[in-house]
Structures are given as C-alpha cells and as structure tokens.
C-alpha cells in the first residue's frame, strides 16, 4: 500500500500527530501506520555554504575580495544532523512512499526548512502541505483531511529562500567590510551588520542620542487642595493662555522660575489662614465609550507581556509556543493577524461552551464571561470575523482545551490574558465618565481631571484589581448636572513642588516591537499603522530573535523594561550614516525590502529580480565602506570649544574628541595629551556633554554610566587640570528593575531524596530552584553571615567567623537555565538519571539558540553535554545569526596581541570610588609628554575615595 512520508519541524509535533491520527507504531527515529510514515527534522538541517567553502580566497578577511556575490547559493548539512538526514533520506526513498507531506510549522521559515530537505533529496515525488492553525486533536485530523498541493505555496517557498539569501549577502559583505575598517587591535569580535538587525539598532540609537543630549532643568509645579460642600479634592495649577513654542520642554503646568511659583502660591493662599479663602470652581462631565481591544497577534501579545510583567519578546513567544505545542491551549502564535475568518463562528461558539464549564482557581472568571456571551450573543462580529484581515494565520485565540493544574507559570499567564482578550472582544464597550474641573483661586487656575468607570462592558472579563485606570467617581459640584459654573469652594492648602525635567523615555521592548512593525514610524493611528503593516522590519516570528541578537552581539543592553544601545552600537550607526550607507541603518528603507519579500510571495516580483536588487545593495555597502576616509567623517561638524590643555579648537573624531592638530608642529614637540574618549565608563560621550565639559570644566549630572556589576548610575564628568585626566564623579545609582530570572509557581510536594544527602534530605521546589533541604538551609546561613559581616564592617567591629561548609555536595538545579524554563518533569528525569534528555531552545549569552543535555556534576550543580559534532566551522554573525559561545567564526575575528604599551583592559569599577580615565598619548610623544607634565601627587586612600563617592559600593 502506498504511503505518504510526513515530515514535521520538531519531534514533539510528530508525537502529537501520531497520537491524534492513531494507528502508528514507533520505530527508531520515525513512526509508521498503514497509510503514513511519520518523521521529523530538528529545525534547519541544512545551511548555506560559508564564503571560504565557495572559494578559498575568501578564507582571509580582506577588502580586496569583497563583495562576495555567488552565482548560485548552495546548502550543506549542518553539523550534528547527519544521522537525522540519513533517516529522512532512507524513508523518502522507500518504494512504498509515493508522496511527501510538509508538516513543518505553517509559515515562511517552516516552508524553508522543508524545501531545504526536498532539495537535498532531489525527489520527484509530489508534495502536499499540512497547514495547522491549532494543535488540538480535531485540528490535526481536519488538517490531514484538507491537505493542500505543495505548488500552492511555491510563492511562500521562494520568499523564504530570498529572505535567507538576502540575509547572507548583506550580512557576509557588510560584516566583513565594516569589521576590517572599524575593528580596533584590542577587539576580538566582529562589527556585525545585517539587513534586519542594523535598522532595528538604529531605532534604539536615535532615541538614545535624544536621551544623552538632555540637560536637566529645574522646574516647579503648584498643587492645591480644595473643599467643596460634601467632598475634598486636589488640583494642579496650569496656564490657560499657554501656547506651544520652540521650547519642547514647556507645558501648561510647568513653571521654570522659582519666583513665579512662589507668587502663584501666595496669590492662591490669600485668606486661607483666616479660613475664608474662597475660590470658584466649574466643571464638565462627559460620557466616553471604550471599545473592546482587538484580538492578539504575536506582536501585540509580546507588547502586552512586556507592559504587564517586563518580559522580553522571546519569553512571551516561548510561553505562547508552549501553550500551542505542549498544552494545545492556543492557536498558532506566530501570526500577524488580529482577526478570525468568517467560517470560524461555529468554532468560537464551541470554545465558549467549553470555557463556560471551567472550574477551579484562575478559570472561574472565564466561565462567567463565556456564559454571558452565550446568553446575550456576540457583539463586534464584523470587526472580529474579517477575512480581509486574515493572512496566512488568524489571531491567537484559545482552542477550548482547559489548562492543567500543573501548567508552567509563564504559559498560564499568557493563556490567561489571551483568553480574557478573546472573551472581551465580543463584549460591549466600557462606559466612562470624564470629568474636567477648573478652580480659580486668587486669579490663578487649577485643574482636576478624572475618569470613573460607569459600566464595565468588556472590562468585566479582566481579573479583579487589574483595572488600574478606574478611579472612584468624583462627586459633582452640583448634583444631577453635567455642567456647573462658579461654585464656591474653600482653598485649604497650596504647595510648590520642585522637580527637574526628565530625558525622554528610552524605548521599551514592547515599544520597539511596535516601531519594527510600523517600519520605524512612531504611530498611534491604527489605520495608518495598518497601511505600513507589510513594510515592517522582520516578521512577528523573527523580531524576538532580532532583539536578542543585538544584545548578544554587544550592540544593546536591557535596562529595566527598556533597551539602550551600547557605545559600540551608537558608533556603528553613526559611522554608517556618515559614509552614506543610510539604507542599512534605515527602518523605512529596510521595511520596503520586507514588502518586496511579500511581493515575491504573492507573485508581484520575481525571485531573480529580488536577488539582483540585494546583490546591488551589498555591492553599494561594500564600496562605500572600503573607500571612506576617517578624516572626512566629522570634517563638517562645528568646533566644540578651546582645548583646556593647549587652547586649540576641540574637534570630533571617530573614537574620541581632541584638539585640532597643527600640521606645522615639529615631530620633536609633544602632542597635546588631552583626549575625551567616546566610551567612558560604559557611556557614550555625545557632543552636548563635551561642550559643557570644555565650557565649565564639569558636566551636569549625566545618566547612563555602567558599573562592572551591570548596574547603571549617574555621574558628573570633570577635568583634572593637574594630571589632565577625565574623572567620573558618581552622583547616585539608578533604580533597576527586578531580576530577569522568572519566578515560578511552587509545587510543595518533594521531588525525591537528595542523591548526595541521603533519604532524610529531600529535593524541594522554590520559585527559582529545585534544591535539597541542606542547600536551602545553607543558603539561609550564608545570607545571615553576609548580613552580619556587613553590619560588623559598618560598626567597626571584628567580622563573625565564616560558617563551616557542608561535608557533602549540596544539590541545586535552577528552574531557568540559559533563558529556558526547566519543567518539573525534566527535573525528575535529571534527578533519576543524573542527566536530562536532549533539551532544545536554550539561549547562549551571544543570543544564539542551542540544544544540550544537562548533566549532574559531583559538586551537586549542573553542566552541559552537547550533541556530537565535527570541528566548528566558520559562521558569519552578519548573516542575521550568531555562533555558539566560544566558537571560532567569521563573526569572531581571531584576537591579536595588544600592542606594546597598550592599555590593559580591566573590569570597570563600581561607582563607589571616583573613576579616573587616563588620557592616551601617541608613540614616542607619550613618554615625553608624561615626563613634562608629571607632578608628585599623594594617592587618595580607599577611605577618602569611599567618602567622596555618592553611591556606596555594593
């Protein structure tokens, strides 16, 4: 009997299909039934050849061989996947297999994974496509009843290949060219660039330049409290005649002169001391409707996770993918649609019926909302059921499967707000009452604005206490009236509050996803955003990895919920724009390339035309990078002021600011020693800071310095005119967000006995670890010892004795390893066998996903055991990817020994002591200048330094 060979993207999906269809017998690496053979890939089994595999001349990174423009693109087997490929090939060549079924994930990348396999097999057998929106048993069965011809998705396959080829062309060429021109002798990593990651970085850099250029200004706000007939209220002063001007920091409620603030307070307080301070209040009350928000697509879901919990985009995607694959709770998450198809109405009713029977903690709210909809009917159907708004996939909605009691915490949270959004989408609008009250006291105007929830509508499905915007209603000035004028109230207290202007907020990860989706446009207009939807940077499925790549490659860092670029990231974008490689740093232009990929998918552009465009683009990048001169980069920039050392004008250069060199200076005359390096204690020194430093000898308080612990702090920069050194004078720590390590729900049942401590020592769950009771007790002792040691140091008394270590190993196993959650089931296998099964979806510190087994060591801690693989070949970081940590690659240029006399690079100190940044000097002039300017100077003691520092060292 002829059989179809079904190939899935992951082993877990193959197991789910075997269970849903039934009748399969498991063999080594595959399953078989009467009419199907079922096997799996492990993500991409093939990859594009490296440049040196195309031609040996590309082995050395030299500018003369660029650009690299292969006539054809060839694939090779990925290291470590030979056995898996052999199994698939053997099955595909069986005489009883007459067709192949592509059951990889339903999207562009899943299509590419399968087409790579099909190309390698050189098969002429027909191909069918399984397109799953949900992983429930019934959805899988329906999918196999409605297989599509493979030719129907030929456009998607071509777009997938074009995406891979374009990333290779831009990444390989741009990374090699930029690395050769920008890498310093002490750097060991490439200056990676890519078609998608670089314009994303540019969005962060543009905002960071605004933040760094901000200079705080003192301002005052005046607030007052008033007593009406039956209630008290507060109000804030504002200027009714305010008009916008060129000063963007001015607002109608800001006062920039202390005297004016004091005058306003005095005028409003007239008569309050005697208790007769009369004021007149007027108000308007207007109803306001708030429609239910649309269903989630992946990007909006990631924004919600970032807004609520500060989660990264990757963490949200991982939890949603778990809900889809492992628990079958949600439909396919990697979607860009927020609508449902018109034929999904019956499915929605079925899901509501299942939710209406939900019982237990955390799901009873679903039952109430579902029953209300089944009783009253569904609203907003024209907006929700919209075929025109559905692309390859529809919105993320629940499948009707109820969550198990032992569900992972992250997955439970994502399932919860997807389900509540699904229920809310069919509810009526929420009704608010907006109140604006103006109170005039002593001729000065004060404003009170509030809104109160009158009818919850769709907000009824939100969990209790979730609605932060709702406030108690403000009693009316005149009962039963929507408007009131000149009602007498009594002034109680008037206060002037001193503040200072804040820099613009950095971009949160959720906001960055929105900017990527809208091709860099900062839009609040949903209609305009929809127009730019197809011009976004990347796709919903890839944006999380793009962000992680930027962090892994050292171009960006997380700071709380926000992202900020590193000094290296700022310099990369600045250089690209100055050498006129604007397209590589432009979100809008790169968004157009993404639109061209859509056109390839839809037949509006040929793959050949697209690749020709990308080759021309890569050539342009290489040519401009090869030919620019450093002296030309900043020649049009204005001078910043006189050098404090020699008086000559200070100019900007690629790595630092320095005084303008005198061409006529004899070689025997020492060069001016002063340099202001752009990278100072982890902060980029922008032109505004340098101008202030030259003008005043000291900057205002600047933000964004980074300690070796990773914490950020504020500081002043000063010039030490005796030693010509740049000093960093700390001015306080920044508040940091909570740890990125997630905390999980705890199952109090012990996992078993400790393998090191005997039967009496049990393995327990905590919110962050699986650990034995001895380890937990020791952790408490160590915490108490550190606290006692710190207290003794502060009191100036001898430190307590260090507690003795346990006489045996202590078992501890984190619940998060390399950004991947370790489930209780996986921990039980680890405890039983001393190692886990092969686990996927770990993320290295370079941002690269990898697979490994976790192995228990004799110390009680874990180690990694990797799948067998050959010698690591070269891989370019620039091809929108990254290599595993420690691997030699084209993106990790071999390190060179530092030049003699080069500065030793050490760890950055915490801002507990003043940071001294020594000026660099060139060649033989270094020693001469040092000898000339050297002066005896007493070293500061550690105590003096500690006393001087604003924030105390950790």
Tab-separated table of C-alpha atoms in Angstrom, residues 141 221 240 305 425 442 573-574 666 742 752 793 837 849 886 894 913 927:
chain	number	residue	atom	x	y	z
A	141	UNK	CA	-7.320	15.478	11.851
A	221	UNK	CA	4.579	72.604	39.954
A	240	UNK	CA	-4.972	78.831	30.444
A	305	UNK	CA	3.734	40.743	28.188
A	425	UNK	CA	-13.591	41.070	22.076
A	442	UNK	CA	-6.578	84.322	43.705
A	573	UNK	CA	25.025	53.588	13.278
A	574	UNK	CA	26.839	56.937	13.357
A	666	UNK	CA	57.741	69.586	14.731
A	742	UNK	CA	11.459	34.454	36.250
A	752	UNK	CA	12.532	12.809	45.911
A	793	UNK	CA	32.095	46.327	58.963
A	837	UNK	CA	17.106	14.215	27.770
A	849	UNK	CA	19.676	29.140	20.469
A	886	UNK	CA	33.472	30.168	22.316
A	894	UNK	CA	40.864	35.991	15.845
A	913	UNK	CA	35.023	55.402	44.020
A	927	UNK	CA	56.745	59.378	27.360
